[in-house]
Amino acid sequence: MSAILPAGTPARPLRVAVIGAGPAGVYAADILTKSEAVTSGALTVSIDLFDRYPAPYGLIRYGVAPDHPRIKGIVNALHKVLDRGDIRFFGNVDFGTDLTLADLRTHYDAVIFATGAIKDADLNIPGIDLEGSFGGADFVSWYDGHPDVPREWPLEAKEIAVIGNGNVALDVARILSKHADDLLVTEIPDNVYEGLKASPVTDVHVFGRRGPAQVKFTPLELRELSHSKDVDIVLYAEDFEFDEASDEAIQSNNQIKTMVGTLTNWIAEQPEDLSELTASRRLHLHFLHSPVEIHDDPAHPGKVTGMTFERMQLEGTGNARGTGEFVDYPVQAVYRAIGYFGSALPEVDFDHSKGVIPNEGGRVLDTAGSPVPGIYATGWIKRGPVGLIGHTKGDALETITLLLEDRETLPAAPAPAPDAIVALLEGRGTGFTTWEGWLALDAHERDLGGRAADAGLRRERIKVVPRDEMVEISRAGVAAQV
């Protein structure tokens, strides 16, 4: 049985491993370093942050649309935390492959899982597996230059359906409908630019099951739709239904009031004759449509050629029920964007129905429902993929508070020396990257953008996509400094 660890001292800091270097993991590490116990000198900590990718930032780098104006602010905040030097970053290290739970137990007194959720939630309707039916999360990973997805994406459809009424659905629809040249000011990789440039798309349809007052996106996401050049937004009067719950939500919630106001203004300004719209592309927003079936036809067996929806009506509570009226739309591609879903981790219990690690306030639970000493969770893998990135701060605070409460009863790591984990990874030939390596890769990506800008393409940076190239640049940059 492991010895009991007393509160950390300068001679023996509390060793903590955080698995996942996205916002959730960085926030957890930052909150721990700034806790009263640490700042008062009552506790010393030593924190290592691990990520399966060679670069940090997780969802910010690989899950948020590149044309979001708020990205830079969040990246800058995360950068400042990791650039202080009191939290070590180990990239290109995959938990379950390069490191096991036993390894972490050997070298750390506590482990925090902050691995997020990257898979698409399922949409179980007929035709979902047809060619041309995609997961929105997979598409986001592609246009964000994720190193583990194919470099090419089949952008062949003129008419596209996007299923969902959350921020991801709007991101997917906006990127699909936006002209590629307007994305050159972002960090999209060259392969993404070329793919979007060749897209023949003319119409992107976004479908939500409930009404305008029940949408799950935010005012910022909605307003960004109107910033796309040469893209008309199209709405339909028959979709604007409000029940008692809708009216109450509009009156009591400023965010909902703002979004409904924006939508109603847009439809009021829209010409009655849609043929008067002049843009080369159109982004249609549909409400009160429930997906029923994706279908092909004899001329194109196995390929998406259309989709059937049932018209819905609100029932007074904000929920919707079917009307028995069905409508078909000709589309050649369908993107489901109805939410993300977490992935199970080796050696850690997992709730496959909710897509989370079972936990109580952040304390990970075993199959019997008892807390596992020294094991914690935070972020989407803790509570599911709900809320905005900023919500993960409060989530991390809850987890860190419990960890600090437990600190005097944590099972002590038998080999806590900071150099021990470095020796382990090097001995296994992991090819891990570091914070200094990320700074080298970051500078390289900015340099690529600068070269493009010199050629008149207005690029701030260009993402490096292949994993091996990212690792090579990172490690070479560090070696050059030694």
Short mmCIF file of N, CA, C and O in Angstrom, two decimals, residues 171-226:
data_model
loop_
_atom_site.label_atom_id
_atom_site.label_comp_id
_atom_site.label_asym_id
_atom_site.label_seq_id
_atom_site.Cartn_x
_atom_site.Cartn_y
_atom_site.Cartn_z
N ASP A 171 -20.95 27.06 -37.12
CA ASP A 171 -19.56 27.08 -37.60
C ASP A 171 -19.44 26.29 -38.90
O ASP A 171 -18.84 26.75 -39.88
N VAL A 172 -19.98 25.08 -38.88
CA VAL A 172 -19.90 24.20 -40.06
C VAL A 172 -20.58 24.87 -41.25
O VAL A 172 -20.03 24.91 -42.37
N ALA A 173 -21.76 25.41 -41.04
CA ALA A 173 -22.51 26.04 -42.13
C ALA A 173 -21.77 27.27 -42.65
O ALA A 173 -21.73 27.52 -43.87
N ARG A 174 -21.21 28.06 -41.75
CA ARG A 174 -20.51 29.27 -42.18
C ARG A 174 -19.26 28.94 -43.00
O ARG A 174 -19.01 29.57 -44.04
N ILE A 175 -18.49 27.95 -42.54
CA ILE A 175 -17.28 27.57 -43.28
C ILE A 175 -17.64 26.98 -44.63
O ILE A 175 -16.99 27.25 -45.65
N LEU A 176 -18.70 26.17 -44.69
CA LEU A 176 -19.13 25.58 -45.96
C LEU A 176 -19.60 26.63 -46.95
O LEU A 176 -19.39 26.50 -48.16
N SER A 177 -20.23 27.68 -46.46
CA SER A 177 -20.82 28.68 -47.37
C SER A 177 -19.88 29.84 -47.65
O SER A 177 -20.06 30.56 -48.64
N LYS A 178 -18.88 30.03 -46.83
CA LYS A 178 -17.98 31.18 -46.97
C LYS A 178 -17.03 30.97 -48.15
O LYS A 178 -16.60 29.85 -48.42
N HIS A 179 -16.68 32.02 -48.82
CA HIS A 179 -15.72 31.93 -49.91
C HIS A 179 -14.32 31.74 -49.33
O HIS A 179 -13.92 32.42 -48.38
N ALA A 180 -13.57 30.82 -49.90
CA ALA A 180 -12.27 30.45 -49.35
C ALA A 180 -11.31 31.63 -49.24
O ALA A 180 -10.54 31.73 -48.28
N ASP A 181 -11.36 32.53 -50.20
CA ASP A 181 -10.44 33.68 -50.16
C ASP A 181 -10.65 34.53 -48.91
O ASP A 181 -9.71 35.18 -48.43
N ASP A 182 -11.87 34.53 -48.38
CA ASP A 182 -12.15 35.31 -47.18
C ASP A 182 -11.61 34.65 -45.92
O ASP A 182 -11.64 35.25 -44.84
N LEU A 183 -11.12 33.44 -46.05
CA LEU A 183 -10.51 32.74 -44.91
C LEU A 183 -8.99 32.85 -44.91
O LEU A 183 -8.32 32.33 -44.02
N LEU A 184 -8.44 33.52 -45.91
CA LEU A 184 -6.99 33.63 -45.99
C LEU A 184 -6.40 34.45 -44.86
O LEU A 184 -5.20 34.36 -44.58
N VAL A 185 -7.21 35.27 -44.22
CA VAL A 185 -6.70 36.05 -43.08
C VAL A 185 -6.58 35.18 -41.83
O VAL A 185 -6.06 35.62 -40.82
N THR A 186 -7.09 33.95 -41.87
CA THR A 186 -7.01 33.04 -40.74
C THR A 186 -5.82 32.11 -40.91
O THR A 186 -5.02 32.25 -41.84
N GLU A 187 -5.73 31.12 -40.02
CA GLU A 187 -4.58 30.21 -40.04
C GLU A 187 -4.88 28.89 -40.73
O GLU A 187 -4.17 27.91 -40.53
N ILE A 188 -5.91 28.83 -41.57
CA ILE A 188 -6.25 27.55 -42.20
C ILE A 188 -5.07 27.02 -43.01
O ILE A 188 -4.35 27.78 -43.66
N PRO A 189 -4.87 25.71 -42.97
CA PRO A 189 -3.79 25.11 -43.77
C PRO A 189 -4.07 25.24 -45.26
O PRO A 189 -5.20 25.45 -45.69
N ASP A 190 -3.02 25.11 -46.05
CA ASP A 190 -3.15 25.25 -47.50
C ASP A 190 -4.11 24.23 -48.10
O ASP A 190 -4.87 24.55 -49.02
N ASN A 191 -4.08 22.98 -47.58
CA ASN A 191 -4.96 21.95 -48.16
C ASN A 191 -6.43 22.29 -47.92
O ASN A 191 -7.29 21.99 -48.74
N VAL A 192 -6.73 22.94 -46.80
CA VAL A 192 -8.11 23.34 -46.50
C VAL A 192 -8.52 24.47 -47.43
O VAL A 192 -9.64 24.46 -47.98
N TYR A 193 -7.66 25.43 -47.61
CA TYR A 193 -7.96 26.53 -48.53
C TYR A 193 -8.25 26.00 -49.93
O TYR A 193 -9.25 26.39 -50.57
N GLU A 194 -7.40 25.11 -50.42
CA GLU A 194 -7.58 24.58 -51.77
C GLU A 194 -8.89 23.79 -51.88
O GLU A 194 -9.60 23.89 -52.89
N GLY A 195 -9.22 23.01 -50.85
CA GLY A 195 -10.46 22.24 -50.87
C GLY A 195 -11.68 23.13 -50.90
O GLY A 195 -12.61 22.93 -51.70
N LEU A 196 -11.71 24.15 -50.04
CA LEU A 196 -12.85 25.06 -49.99
C LEU A 196 -12.93 25.91 -51.25
O LEU A 196 -14.02 26.25 -51.72
N LYS A 197 -11.80 26.25 -51.81
CA LYS A 197 -11.77 27.08 -53.02
C LYS A 197 -12.45 26.36 -54.18
O LYS A 197 -13.13 26.98 -55.01
N ALA A 198 -12.29 25.03 -54.23
CA ALA A 198 -12.86 24.25 -55.34
C ALA A 198 -14.31 23.83 -55.10
O ALA A 198 -14.93 23.21 -55.97
N SER A 199 -14.86 24.13 -53.92
CA SER A 199 -16.22 23.68 -53.61
C SER A 199 -17.25 24.33 -54.53
O SER A 199 -17.25 25.55 -54.73
N PRO A 200 -18.19 23.53 -55.07
CA PRO A 200 -19.22 24.08 -55.96
C PRO A 200 -20.48 24.53 -55.22
O PRO A 200 -21.51 24.80 -55.84
N VAL A 201 -20.44 24.60 -53.90
CA VAL A 201 -21.63 24.83 -53.08
C VAL A 201 -22.36 26.12 -53.48
O VAL A 201 -21.73 27.13 -53.79
N THR A 202 -23.68 26.02 -53.49
CA THR A 202 -24.51 27.21 -53.72
C THR A 202 -25.46 27.46 -52.54
O THR A 202 -25.79 28.61 -52.25
N ASP A 203 -25.91 26.37 -51.89
CA ASP A 203 -26.90 26.50 -50.82
C ASP A 203 -26.55 25.61 -49.64
O ASP A 203 -26.33 24.40 -49.80
N VAL A 204 -26.52 26.20 -48.45
CA VAL A 204 -26.32 25.45 -47.21
C VAL A 204 -27.55 25.67 -46.34
O VAL A 204 -27.93 26.81 -46.06
N HIS A 205 -28.18 24.58 -45.93
CA HIS A 205 -29.40 24.64 -45.12
C HIS A 205 -29.10 24.16 -43.71
O HIS A 205 -28.56 23.06 -43.52
N VAL A 206 -29.44 24.97 -42.71
CA VAL A 206 -29.28 24.60 -41.30
C VAL A 206 -30.66 24.30 -40.73
O VAL A 206 -31.57 25.13 -40.81
N PHE A 207 -30.81 23.11 -40.14
CA PHE A 207 -32.12 22.67 -39.65
C PHE A 207 -32.09 22.48 -38.13
O PHE A 207 -31.22 21.79 -37.60
N GLY A 208 -33.07 23.09 -37.47
CA GLY A 208 -33.25 22.90 -36.04
C GLY A 208 -34.62 22.31 -35.75
O GLY A 208 -35.59 22.60 -36.46
N ARG A 209 -34.70 21.52 -34.68
CA ARG A 209 -35.93 20.80 -34.37
C ARG A 209 -36.99 21.69 -33.72
O ARG A 209 -38.18 21.45 -33.86
N ARG A 210 -36.53 22.72 -33.00
CA ARG A 210 -37.48 23.59 -32.30
C ARG A 210 -37.49 24.98 -32.93
O ARG A 210 -37.02 25.17 -34.04
N GLY A 211 -38.04 25.95 -32.22
CA GLY A 211 -38.25 27.27 -32.81
C GLY A 211 -37.09 28.22 -32.60
O GLY A 211 -36.08 27.89 -31.96
N PRO A 212 -37.22 29.45 -33.11
CA PRO A 212 -36.14 30.44 -33.00
C PRO A 212 -35.76 30.79 -31.57
O PRO A 212 -34.62 31.18 -31.31
N ALA A 213 -36.70 30.67 -30.65
CA ALA A 213 -36.41 31.02 -29.25
C ALA A 213 -35.74 29.88 -28.50
O ALA A 213 -35.35 30.05 -27.34
N GLN A 214 -35.59 28.72 -29.13
CA GLN A 214 -34.99 27.56 -28.46
C GLN A 214 -33.61 27.21 -29.02
O GLN A 214 -33.05 26.18 -28.65
N VAL A 215 -33.07 28.03 -29.89
CA VAL A 215 -31.77 27.71 -30.47
C VAL A 215 -30.70 27.70 -29.39
O VAL A 215 -30.83 28.36 -28.36
N LYS A 216 -29.62 26.96 -29.65
CA LYS A 216 -28.55 26.81 -28.66
C LYS A 216 -27.29 27.58 -29.02
O LYS A 216 -26.30 27.50 -28.32
N PHE A 217 -27.32 28.31 -30.13
CA PHE A 217 -26.14 29.10 -30.44
C PHE A 217 -26.19 30.43 -29.69
O PHE A 217 -27.15 30.74 -29.00
N THR A 218 -25.13 31.21 -29.84
CA THR A 218 -25.01 32.47 -29.12
C THR A 218 -25.14 33.65 -30.09
O THR A 218 -24.99 33.50 -31.30
N PRO A 219 -25.42 34.84 -29.56
CA PRO A 219 -25.57 36.01 -30.44
C PRO A 219 -24.34 36.26 -31.31
O PRO A 219 -24.47 36.65 -32.48
N LEU A 220 -23.15 36.06 -30.75
CA LEU A 220 -21.93 36.28 -31.54
C LEU A 220 -21.89 35.35 -32.73
O LEU A 220 -21.58 35.77 -33.86
N GLU A 221 -22.19 34.06 -32.50
CA GLU A 221 -22.20 33.08 -33.60
C GLU A 221 -23.21 33.50 -34.67
O GLU A 221 -22.93 33.41 -35.87
N LEU A 222 -24.38 33.92 -34.23
CA LEU A 222 -25.42 34.30 -35.18
C LEU A 222 -25.00 35.51 -36.01
O LEU A 222 -25.13 35.52 -37.24
N ARG A 223 -24.47 36.52 -35.34
CA ARG A 223 -24.08 37.74 -36.06
C ARG A 223 -22.97 37.47 -37.07
O ARG A 223 -22.90 38.12 -38.11
N GLU A 224 -22.10 36.50 -36.75
CA GLU A 224 -20.99 36.21 -37.66
C GLU A 224 -21.48 35.72 -39.02
O GLU A 224 -20.79 35.87 -40.02
N LEU A 225 -22.69 35.14 -39.07
CA LEU A 225 -23.23 34.69 -40.35
C LEU A 225 -23.37 35.84 -41.34
O LEU A 225 -23.14 35.68 -42.53
N SER A 226 -23.73 36.98 -40.81
CA SER A 226 -23.98 38.13 -41.70
C SER A 226 -22.70 38.80 -42.17
O SER A 226 -22.74 39.71 -43.01
#
